[in-house]
Amino acid sequence: MYKQMKSEVKHRRLKPHVQVIKTGCTDRCKMGPIVAVMPKNEWHLQVSEEKAVDLVNGYLTPHP
């Protein structure tokens, strides 16, 4: 999922505005994979690769 999200951010030319960061354990194993969207502090649980791409597409728009 990490690679997929990084690829989507790069493809949409959002790299100067978006960081995809891989983290360690969040003590939420049963809810994983987890994606947190900052600065909104929104947490998305049990995220598939498809849902990860949808999150990038839903939250972000390309900048000129």
Short mmCIF file of N, CA and C in Angstrom, two decimals:
data_model
loop_
_atom_site.label_atom_id
_atom_site.label_comp_id
_atom_site.label_asym_id
_atom_site.label_seq_id
_atom_site.Cartn_x
_atom_site.Cartn_y
_atom_site.Cartn_z
N MET A 1 0.82 -1.18 0.00
CA MET A 1 0.00 0.00 0.00
C MET A 1 0.87 1.26 0.00
N TYR A 2 1.94 1.24 0.76
CA TYR A 2 2.85 2.38 0.82
C TYR A 2 3.37 2.74 -0.57
N LYS A 3 3.84 1.73 -1.30
CA LYS A 3 4.37 1.97 -2.65
C LYS A 3 3.28 2.48 -3.58
N GLN A 4 2.08 1.93 -3.45
CA GLN A 4 0.96 2.35 -4.29
C GLN A 4 0.61 3.81 -4.04
N MET A 5 0.56 4.20 -2.78
CA MET A 5 0.23 5.59 -2.46
C MET A 5 1.33 6.54 -2.94
N LYS A 6 2.60 6.19 -2.73
CA LYS A 6 3.69 7.03 -3.22
C LYS A 6 3.64 7.18 -4.73
N SER A 7 3.34 6.09 -5.42
CA SER A 7 3.24 6.12 -6.87
C SER A 7 2.10 7.03 -7.32
N GLU A 8 0.97 6.94 -6.65
CA GLU A 8 -0.19 7.76 -7.01
C GLU A 8 0.11 9.25 -6.77
N VAL A 9 0.75 9.57 -5.67
CA VAL A 9 1.12 10.96 -5.38
C VAL A 9 2.06 11.49 -6.46
N LYS A 10 3.05 10.68 -6.84
CA LYS A 10 3.99 11.08 -7.88
C LYS A 10 3.29 11.25 -9.22
N HIS A 11 2.43 10.29 -9.57
CA HIS A 11 1.69 10.33 -10.83
C HIS A 11 0.82 11.58 -10.94
N ARG A 12 0.22 11.98 -9.82
CA ARG A 12 -0.67 13.15 -9.82
C ARG A 12 0.08 14.46 -9.57
N ARG A 13 1.43 14.39 -9.54
CA ARG A 13 2.27 15.56 -9.35
C ARG A 13 1.97 16.30 -8.04
N LEU A 14 1.74 15.54 -7.01
CA LEU A 14 1.44 16.11 -5.69
C LEU A 14 2.63 16.05 -4.75
N LYS A 15 3.76 15.54 -5.24
CA LYS A 15 4.92 15.32 -4.38
C LYS A 15 5.38 16.57 -3.62
N PRO A 16 5.34 17.77 -4.21
CA PRO A 16 5.76 18.94 -3.44
C PRO A 16 4.79 19.29 -2.29
N HIS A 17 3.58 18.73 -2.32
CA HIS A 17 2.54 19.11 -1.36
C HIS A 17 2.12 17.98 -0.42
N VAL A 18 2.55 16.76 -0.72
CA VAL A 18 2.07 15.59 0.02
C VAL A 18 3.25 14.72 0.43
N GLN A 19 3.21 14.22 1.64
CA GLN A 19 4.20 13.25 2.10
C GLN A 19 3.48 11.95 2.42
N VAL A 20 4.00 10.88 1.91
CA VAL A 20 3.54 9.54 2.28
C VAL A 20 4.62 8.98 3.19
N ILE A 21 4.26 8.73 4.43
CA ILE A 21 5.24 8.33 5.43
C ILE A 21 4.88 6.96 5.97
N LYS A 22 5.87 6.08 5.94
CA LYS A 22 5.72 4.74 6.51
C LYS A 22 6.05 4.83 7.99
N THR A 23 5.18 4.29 8.84
CA THR A 23 5.41 4.34 10.27
C THR A 23 5.58 2.95 10.84
N GLY A 24 5.96 2.91 12.07
CA GLY A 24 6.06 1.64 12.78
C GLY A 24 4.71 1.26 13.37
N CYS A 25 4.75 0.47 14.38
CA CYS A 25 3.55 -0.05 15.02
C CYS A 25 2.71 1.07 15.62
N THR A 26 1.39 0.98 15.44
CA THR A 26 0.46 1.93 16.05
C THR A 26 -0.39 1.25 17.12
N ASP A 27 -0.06 0.00 17.45
CA ASP A 27 -0.81 -0.81 18.43
C ASP A 27 -2.28 -0.99 18.03
N ARG A 28 -2.54 -1.06 16.75
CA ARG A 28 -3.90 -1.25 16.23
C ARG A 28 -3.90 -2.36 15.17
N CYS A 29 -3.23 -3.45 15.47
CA CYS A 29 -3.04 -4.53 14.49
C CYS A 29 -4.34 -5.04 13.90
N LYS A 30 -5.36 -5.19 14.71
CA LYS A 30 -6.63 -5.73 14.23
C LYS A 30 -7.36 -4.78 13.29
N MET A 31 -6.95 -3.52 13.28
CA MET A 31 -7.62 -2.52 12.44
C MET A 31 -6.82 -2.18 11.19
N GLY A 32 -5.64 -2.76 11.03
CA GLY A 32 -4.74 -2.39 9.95
C GLY A 32 -5.08 -3.02 8.63
N PRO A 33 -4.47 -2.54 7.59
CA PRO A 33 -3.61 -1.36 7.50
C PRO A 33 -4.38 -0.07 7.79
N ILE A 34 -3.65 0.91 8.30
CA ILE A 34 -4.23 2.18 8.72
C ILE A 34 -3.59 3.31 7.94
N VAL A 35 -4.43 4.28 7.53
CA VAL A 35 -3.94 5.50 6.87
C VAL A 35 -4.45 6.68 7.68
N ALA A 36 -3.55 7.56 8.08
CA ALA A 36 -3.91 8.78 8.78
C ALA A 36 -3.72 9.95 7.84
N VAL A 37 -4.71 10.82 7.79
CA VAL A 37 -4.65 12.01 6.93
C VAL A 37 -4.46 13.22 7.85
N MET A 38 -3.36 13.91 7.64
CA MET A 38 -3.04 15.08 8.45
C MET A 38 -3.08 16.32 7.57
N PRO A 39 -3.42 17.47 8.04
CA PRO A 39 -3.62 17.85 9.43
C PRO A 39 -5.04 17.60 9.93
N LYS A 40 -5.88 16.96 9.15
CA LYS A 40 -7.26 16.70 9.56
C LYS A 40 -7.36 15.70 10.70
N ASN A 41 -6.31 14.92 10.93
CA ASN A 41 -6.29 13.88 11.95
C ASN A 41 -7.41 12.86 11.74
N GLU A 42 -7.63 12.50 10.50
CA GLU A 42 -8.62 11.48 10.15
C GLU A 42 -7.91 10.15 9.97
N TRP A 43 -8.43 9.10 10.60
CA TRP A 43 -7.83 7.77 10.53
C TRP A 43 -8.76 6.86 9.76
N HIS A 44 -8.21 6.18 8.78
CA HIS A 44 -8.97 5.22 7.96
C HIS A 44 -8.42 3.83 8.28
N LEU A 45 -9.33 2.93 8.61
CA LEU A 45 -8.95 1.59 9.07
C LEU A 45 -9.17 0.55 8.00
N GLN A 46 -8.40 -0.52 8.06
CA GLN A 46 -8.50 -1.65 7.13
C GLN A 46 -8.48 -1.17 5.68
N VAL A 47 -7.47 -0.39 5.35
CA VAL A 47 -7.36 0.22 4.03
C VAL A 47 -6.70 -0.75 3.05
N SER A 48 -7.39 -1.01 1.95
CA SER A 48 -6.82 -1.81 0.87
C SER A 48 -6.03 -0.90 -0.06
N GLU A 49 -5.27 -1.49 -0.98
CA GLU A 49 -4.53 -0.66 -1.95
C GLU A 49 -5.49 0.19 -2.77
N GLU A 50 -6.61 -0.38 -3.15
CA GLU A 50 -7.61 0.36 -3.94
C GLU A 50 -8.15 1.54 -3.13
N LYS A 51 -8.47 1.30 -1.86
CA LYS A 51 -9.00 2.37 -1.02
C LYS A 51 -7.94 3.44 -0.79
N ALA A 52 -6.67 3.05 -0.70
CA ALA A 52 -5.59 4.02 -0.52
C ALA A 52 -5.54 4.98 -1.70
N VAL A 53 -5.64 4.46 -2.90
CA VAL A 53 -5.65 5.30 -4.11
C VAL A 53 -6.88 6.20 -4.10
N ASP A 54 -8.02 5.66 -3.70
CA ASP A 54 -9.24 6.46 -3.61
C ASP A 54 -9.08 7.61 -2.61
N LEU A 55 -8.36 7.35 -1.51
CA LEU A 55 -8.13 8.40 -0.53
C LEU A 55 -7.29 9.52 -1.14
N VAL A 56 -6.24 9.17 -1.85
CA VAL A 56 -5.42 10.18 -2.52
C VAL A 56 -6.28 10.97 -3.49
N ASN A 57 -7.07 10.28 -4.28
CA ASN A 57 -7.91 10.96 -5.27
C ASN A 57 -8.99 11.80 -4.62
N GLY A 58 -9.52 11.35 -3.50
CA GLY A 58 -10.61 12.06 -2.85
C GLY A 58 -10.18 13.29 -2.07
N TYR A 59 -9.00 13.26 -1.50
CA TYR A 59 -8.54 14.37 -0.67
C TYR A 59 -7.75 15.40 -1.41
N LEU A 60 -7.15 15.00 -2.52
CA LEU A 60 -6.17 15.87 -3.15
C LEU A 60 -6.49 16.14 -4.60
N THR A 61 -6.08 17.31 -5.05
CA THR A 61 -6.18 17.64 -6.46
C THR A 61 -4.81 18.12 -6.91
N PRO A 62 -4.46 17.88 -8.16
CA PRO A 62 -3.14 18.32 -8.63
C PRO A 62 -3.02 19.83 -8.62
N HIS A 63 -1.81 20.29 -8.36
CA HIS A 63 -1.52 21.73 -8.39
C HIS A 63 -0.71 22.01 -9.66
N PRO A 64 -0.98 23.16 -10.30
CA PRO A 64 -0.25 23.49 -11.53
C PRO A 64 1.22 23.66 -11.32
#
